[in-house]
Amino acid sequence: MEEVIIERKERKLVIPGEELGEGRAGRGAYYEDGKVFSKLVGLAENRDNLHFVIPLNGIYNPKRGDGIIGKVVDISFSKWIIDINSPYQATLALNEAVDEFVDLNKTDLSKFFNYNDLIFAEIFSMSRTKMIQLSMKDRKCRKLRGGRVVHVTSAKVPRIIGKNGSMVEMIKELTGTQIVVGQNGIVWVKGENEDVAIEAINVIDEKSHMQGLTDHVKTMLTEKMKNRSLVKHVHTEEDADNNKKHSEEEENSY
């Protein structure tokens, strides 16, 4: 079974003026006397000593029809409880998850989705009290196996996707990765160059209002993939030279 690596930093609720630590000040934070402090009420996060604060109104607010990435946190008799990166948990009923008949007296639901499994699902029903029900009926919905997960600000998801999917398609094409973006601020990435794709996603999350962002990301990805290709080429040549040398040594030993 492939394990999903979750790139998640701890977030804590902070108030204006609260110290966040040493490092650099990102959005929602300011630098003073060698320390970084919060500008507002929100959730503080630290990425490589870059401190920023997500305002509480930036927390994911579920809407019917949203495609989300969630994690199975509990299993009951006929449904799964799903963490959707929101103040509200969601449920996935058996009849919205599988098409086949299932005898609940004889079947363990973990056969389909187990604890900590990640899924891409759709919000198909939500009550006024925020009771959320998910569905896996759409062909895009599935279990996400392996890969890595990164959390972004849900309000920045449209920027990560881009107009008609242009931004995310560019990242996929240049890095050769599979990418699934959840409207709830969770992005799943799988492929040989996951780290490069995730770096690009984080840049978009942090610089979403930057003018010329698409060109900036494209240039960054092109350079990184070019350098990676050169390194791989050098290693391939070194391996070929070593193999040739080894063969010659074996021939000379007879």
GROMACS .gro file of C-alpha atoms in nm:
model
  254
    1MET     CA    1   0.000   0.000   0.000
    2GLU     CA    2   0.141   0.338  -0.103
    3GLU     CA    3   0.171   0.588   0.180
    4VAL     CA    4   0.076   0.952   0.127
    5ILE     CA    5   0.325   1.202   0.269
    6ILE     CA    6   0.140   1.501   0.413
    7GLU     CA    7   0.326   1.831   0.395
    8ARG     CA    8   0.144   2.003   0.676
    9LYS     CA    9   0.270   2.261   0.920
   10GLU     CA   10   0.110   2.308   1.260
   11ARG     CA   11  -0.123   2.607   1.271
   12LYS     CA   12  -0.222   2.791   1.587
   13LEU     CA   13  -0.475   3.063   1.657
   14VAL     CA   14  -0.307   3.400   1.721
   15ILE     CA   15  -0.414   3.758   1.792
   16PRO     CA   16  -0.266   4.092   1.676
   17GLY     CA   17   0.073   4.160   1.833
   18GLU     CA   18   0.133   3.798   1.932
   19GLU     CA   19   0.493   3.686   1.881
   20LEU     CA   20   0.540   3.422   1.612
   21GLY     CA   21   0.916   3.368   1.648
   22GLU     CA   22   1.233   3.456   1.462
   23GLY     CA   23   1.266   3.457   1.084
   24ARG     CA   24   1.093   3.644   0.804
   25ALA     CA   25   0.752   3.810   0.804
   26GLY     CA   26   0.503   3.698   0.541
   27ARG     CA   27   0.146   3.809   0.482
   28GLY     CA   28  -0.047   3.891   0.797
   29ALA     CA   29   0.275   3.940   0.996
   30TYR     CA   30   0.535   4.209   1.063
   31TYR     CA   31   0.899   4.222   1.171
   32GLU     CA   32   1.016   4.421   1.473
   33ASP     CA   33   1.327   4.408   1.695
   34GLY     CA   34   1.443   4.075   1.552
   35LYS     CA   35   1.106   3.904   1.599
   36VAL     CA   36   0.799   3.838   1.386
   37PHE     CA   37   0.452   3.929   1.516
   38SER     CA   38   0.096   3.876   1.399
   39LYS     CA   39  -0.100   4.163   1.242
   40LEU     CA   40  -0.439   4.003   1.285
   41VAL     CA   41  -0.657   3.731   1.434
   42GLY     CA   42  -0.601   3.412   1.242
   43LEU     CA   43  -0.405   3.090   1.207
   44ALA     CA   44  -0.026   3.121   1.219
   45GLU     CA   45   0.197   2.898   1.009
   46ASN     CA   46   0.573   2.873   0.959
   47ARG     CA   47   0.728   2.758   0.631
   48ASP     CA   48   1.108   2.751   0.636
   49ASN     CA   49   1.120   3.041   0.884
   50LEU     CA   50   0.868   3.243   0.685
   51HIS     CA   51   0.589   3.330   0.929
   52PHE     CA   52   0.245   3.423   0.799
   53VAL     CA   53  -0.107   3.440   0.936
   54ILE     CA   54  -0.419   3.321   0.757
   55PRO     CA   55  -0.716   3.539   0.855
   56LEU     CA   56  -1.008   3.347   0.999
   57ASN     CA   57  -1.217   3.448   0.699
   58GLY     CA   58  -0.960   3.263   0.488
   59ILE     CA   59  -1.053   2.928   0.642
   60TYR     CA   60  -1.232   2.693   0.405
   61ASN     CA   61  -1.609   2.744   0.399
   62PRO     CA   62  -1.771   2.435   0.239
   63LYS     CA   63  -2.013   2.477  -0.051
   64ARG     CA   64  -2.230   2.227  -0.233
   65GLY     CA   65  -2.060   2.100  -0.549
   66ASP     CA   66  -1.706   2.160  -0.421
   67GLY     CA   67  -1.451   1.893  -0.506
   68ILE     CA   68  -1.245   1.837  -0.192
   69ILE     CA   69  -0.962   1.620  -0.064
   70GLY     CA   70  -1.042   1.461   0.271
   71LYS     CA   71  -0.896   1.212   0.516
   72VAL     CA   72  -1.084   0.922   0.675
   73VAL     CA   73  -1.079   0.979   1.052
   74ASP     CA   74  -1.349   0.735   1.164
   75ILE     CA   75  -1.559   0.446   1.035
   76SER     CA   76  -1.908   0.364   1.158
   77PHE     CA   77  -2.159   0.095   1.065
   78SER     CA   78  -2.255   0.237   0.724
   79LYS     CA   79  -2.042   0.547   0.665
   80TRP     CA   80  -1.704   0.711   0.696
   81ILE     CA   81  -1.625   1.033   0.885
   82ILE     CA   82  -1.403   1.260   0.676
   83ASP     CA   83  -1.180   1.549   0.784
   84ILE     CA   84  -1.214   1.812   0.509
   85ASN     CA   85  -0.981   2.080   0.650
   86SER     CA   86  -1.275   2.280   0.782
   87PRO     CA   87  -1.438   2.351   1.118
   88TYR     CA   88  -1.702   2.103   1.002
   89GLN     CA   89  -1.654   1.731   0.949
   90ALA     CA   90  -1.822   1.547   0.665
   91THR     CA   91  -1.972   1.203   0.621
   92LEU     CA   92  -1.948   0.966   0.328
   93ALA     CA   93  -2.237   0.720   0.323
   94LEU     CA   94  -2.182   0.372   0.184
   95ASN     CA   95  -2.436   0.420  -0.096
   96GLU     CA   96  -2.248   0.732  -0.210
   97ALA     CA   97  -1.913   0.552  -0.206
   98VAL     CA   98  -1.966   0.220  -0.383
   99ASP     CA   99  -2.211   0.093  -0.644
  100GLU     CA  100  -2.211  -0.274  -0.547
  101PHE     CA  101  -2.438  -0.432  -0.288
  102VAL     CA  102  -2.264  -0.461   0.048
  103ASP     CA  103  -2.384  -0.685   0.331
  104LEU     CA  104  -2.301  -0.470   0.633
  105ASN     CA  105  -2.327  -0.769   0.865
  106LYS     CA  106  -2.044  -0.944   0.683
  107THR     CA  107  -1.831  -0.663   0.542
  108ASP     CA  108  -1.575  -0.441   0.712
  109LEU     CA  109  -1.597  -0.097   0.551
  110SER     CA  110  -1.221  -0.053   0.584
  111LYS     CA  111  -1.206  -0.286   0.284
  112PHE     CA  112  -1.304   0.017   0.075
  113PHE     CA  113  -1.161   0.312   0.268
  114ASN     CA  114  -0.948   0.270   0.578
  115TYR     CA  115  -0.836   0.507   0.852
  116ASN     CA  116  -0.610   0.787   0.720
  117ASP     CA  117  -0.693   0.710   0.356
  118LEU     CA  118  -0.717   1.020   0.139
  119ILE     CA  119  -1.003   1.063  -0.105
  120PHE     CA  120  -1.113   1.316  -0.363
  121ALA     CA  121  -1.488   1.356  -0.321
  122GLU     CA  122  -1.768   1.601  -0.393
  123ILE     CA  123  -1.991   1.784  -0.147
  124PHE     CA  124  -2.339   1.690  -0.268
  125SER     CA  125  -2.546   1.793   0.034
  126MET     CA  126  -2.511   2.044   0.316
  127SER     CA  127  -2.768   2.150   0.573
  128ARG     CA  128  -2.808   2.496   0.724
  129THR     CA  129  -2.629   2.364   1.033
  130LYS     CA  130  -2.332   2.261   0.817
  131MET     CA  131  -2.398   1.886   0.822
  132ILE     CA  132  -2.197   1.788   0.516
  133GLN     CA  133  -2.246   1.477   0.304
  134LEU     CA  134  -1.997   1.366   0.041
  135SER     CA  135  -2.031   1.159  -0.273
  136MET     CA  136  -1.784   0.952  -0.478
  137LYS     CA  137  -2.024   0.904  -0.771
  138ASP     CA  138  -1.852   1.148  -1.007
  139ARG     CA  139  -1.587   0.983  -1.227
  140LYS     CA  140  -1.323   1.228  -1.097
  141CYS     CA  141  -1.370   1.104  -0.740
  142ARG     CA  142  -1.130   0.837  -0.616
  143LYS     CA  143  -0.891   0.722  -0.348
  144LEU     CA  144  -0.555   0.901  -0.366
  145ARG     CA  145  -0.267   0.656  -0.331
  146GLY     CA  146   0.092   0.753  -0.255
  147GLY     CA  147   0.218   1.098  -0.345
  148ARG     CA  148   0.242   1.398  -0.118
  149VAL     CA  149  -0.009   1.646   0.015
  150VAL     CA  150   0.042   2.018   0.072
  151HIS     CA  151  -0.197   2.257   0.246
  152VAL     CA  152  -0.261   2.600   0.096
  153THR     CA  153  -0.497   2.888   0.170
  154SER     CA  154  -0.835   2.784   0.032
  155ALA     CA  155  -0.898   3.135  -0.100
  156LYS     CA  156  -0.590   3.093  -0.324
  157VAL     CA  157  -0.715   2.771  -0.487
  158PRO     CA  158  -0.856   2.952  -0.795
  159ARG     CA  159  -0.511   3.108  -0.850
  160ILE     CA  160  -0.343   2.767  -0.823
  161ILE     CA  161  -0.588   2.618  -1.072
  162GLY     CA  162  -0.569   2.920  -1.305
  163LYS     CA  163  -0.808   3.030  -1.577
  164ASN     CA  164  -0.961   2.718  -1.733
  165GLY     CA  165  -0.703   2.512  -1.541
  166SER     CA  166  -0.409   2.683  -1.712
  167MET     CA  167  -0.182   2.722  -1.408
  168VAL     CA  168  -0.213   2.370  -1.268
  169GLU     CA  169  -0.187   2.218  -1.617
  170MET     CA  170   0.137   2.410  -1.672
  171ILE     CA  171   0.282   2.277  -1.346
  172LYS     CA  172   0.178   1.921  -1.436
  173GLU     CA  173   0.327   1.946  -1.783
  174LEU     CA  174   0.660   2.099  -1.678
  175THR     CA  175   0.714   1.865  -1.380
  176GLY     CA  176   0.555   1.548  -1.518
  177THR     CA  177   0.344   1.508  -1.205
  178GLN     CA  178  -0.017   1.421  -1.132
  179ILE     CA  179  -0.192   1.697  -0.937
  180VAL     CA  180  -0.536   1.705  -0.777
  181VAL     CA  181  -0.650   2.035  -0.625
  182GLY     CA  182  -0.921   2.038  -0.360
  183GLN     CA  183  -1.136   2.348  -0.313
  184ASN     CA  184  -1.069   2.303   0.059
  185GLY     CA  185  -0.704   2.406   0.026
  186ILE     CA  186  -0.552   2.059   0.002
  187VAL     CA  187  -0.341   1.969  -0.301
  188TRP     CA  188  -0.222   1.615  -0.384
  189VAL     CA  189   0.091   1.573  -0.594
  190LYS     CA  190   0.243   1.250  -0.727
  191GLY     CA  191   0.541   1.191  -0.954
  192GLU     CA  192   0.916   1.198  -0.985
  193ASN     CA  193   0.938   1.576  -0.936
  194GLU     CA  194   0.690   1.620  -0.651
  195ASP     CA  195   0.921   1.859  -0.465
  196VAL     CA  196   0.948   2.097  -0.761
  197ALA     CA  197   0.571   2.097  -0.816
  198ILE     CA  198   0.505   2.162  -0.447
  199GLU     CA  199   0.754   2.449  -0.446
  200ALA     CA  200   0.564   2.608  -0.734
  201ILE     CA  201   0.232   2.561  -0.555
  202ASN     CA  202   0.370   2.726  -0.241
  203VAL     CA  203   0.502   3.019  -0.446
  204ILE     CA  204   0.153   3.072  -0.591
  205ASP     CA  205  -0.001   3.048  -0.244
  206GLU     CA  206   0.241   3.306  -0.103
  207LYS     CA  207   0.254   3.544  -0.403
  208SER     CA  208  -0.095   3.512  -0.546
  209HIS     CA  209  -0.129   3.889  -0.605
  210MET     CA  210   0.208   3.920  -0.780
  211GLN     CA  211   0.191   4.073  -1.126
  212GLY     CA  212   0.321   3.833  -1.390
  213LEU     CA  213   0.291   3.536  -1.155
  214THR     CA  214   0.232   3.284  -1.433
  215ASP     CA  215   0.550   3.384  -1.615
  216HIS     CA  216   0.741   3.384  -1.286
  217VAL     CA  217   0.628   3.029  -1.204
  218LYS     CA  218   0.696   2.908  -1.558
  219THR     CA  219   1.050   3.051  -1.554
  220MET     CA  220   1.119   2.900  -1.212
  221LEU     CA  221   0.995   2.556  -1.315
  222THR     CA  222   1.178   2.562  -1.648
  223GLU     CA  223   1.508   2.647  -1.478
  224LYS     CA  224   1.467   2.389  -1.203
  225MET     CA  225   1.374   2.112  -1.445
  226LYS     CA  226   1.659   2.208  -1.678
  227ASN     CA  227   1.909   2.189  -1.390
  228ARG     CA  228   1.761   1.859  -1.277
  229SER     CA  229   1.792   1.721  -1.630
  230LEU     CA  230   2.158   1.828  -1.647
  231VAL     CA  231   2.235   1.662  -1.314
  232LYS     CA  232   2.062   1.342  -1.427
  233HIS     CA  233   2.258   1.352  -1.756
  234VAL     CA  234   2.589   1.388  -1.569
  235HIS     CA  235   2.502   1.098  -1.340
  236THR     CA  236   2.407   0.883  -1.640
  237GLU     CA  237   2.740   0.955  -1.809
  238GLU     CA  238   2.929   0.879  -1.486
  239ASP     CA  239   2.742   0.549  -1.449
  240ALA     CA  240   2.825   0.459  -1.810
  241ASP     CA  241   3.194   0.541  -1.755
  242ASN     CA  242   3.200   0.336  -1.435
  243ASN     CA  243   3.035   0.039  -1.606
  244LYS     CA  244   3.282   0.060  -1.895
  245LYS     CA  245   3.575   0.078  -1.655
  246HIS     CA  246   3.440  -0.217  -1.458
  247SER     CA  247   3.402  -0.423  -1.778
  248GLU     CA  248   3.758  -0.343  -1.887
  249GLU     CA  249   3.891  -0.444  -1.545
  250GLU     CA  250   3.704  -0.775  -1.568
  251GLU     CA  251   3.847  -0.842  -1.917
  252ASN     CA  252   4.200  -0.764  -1.800
  253SER     CA  253   4.163  -0.997  -1.503
  254TYR     CA  254   4.141  -1.308  -1.730
   0.00000   0.00000   0.00000
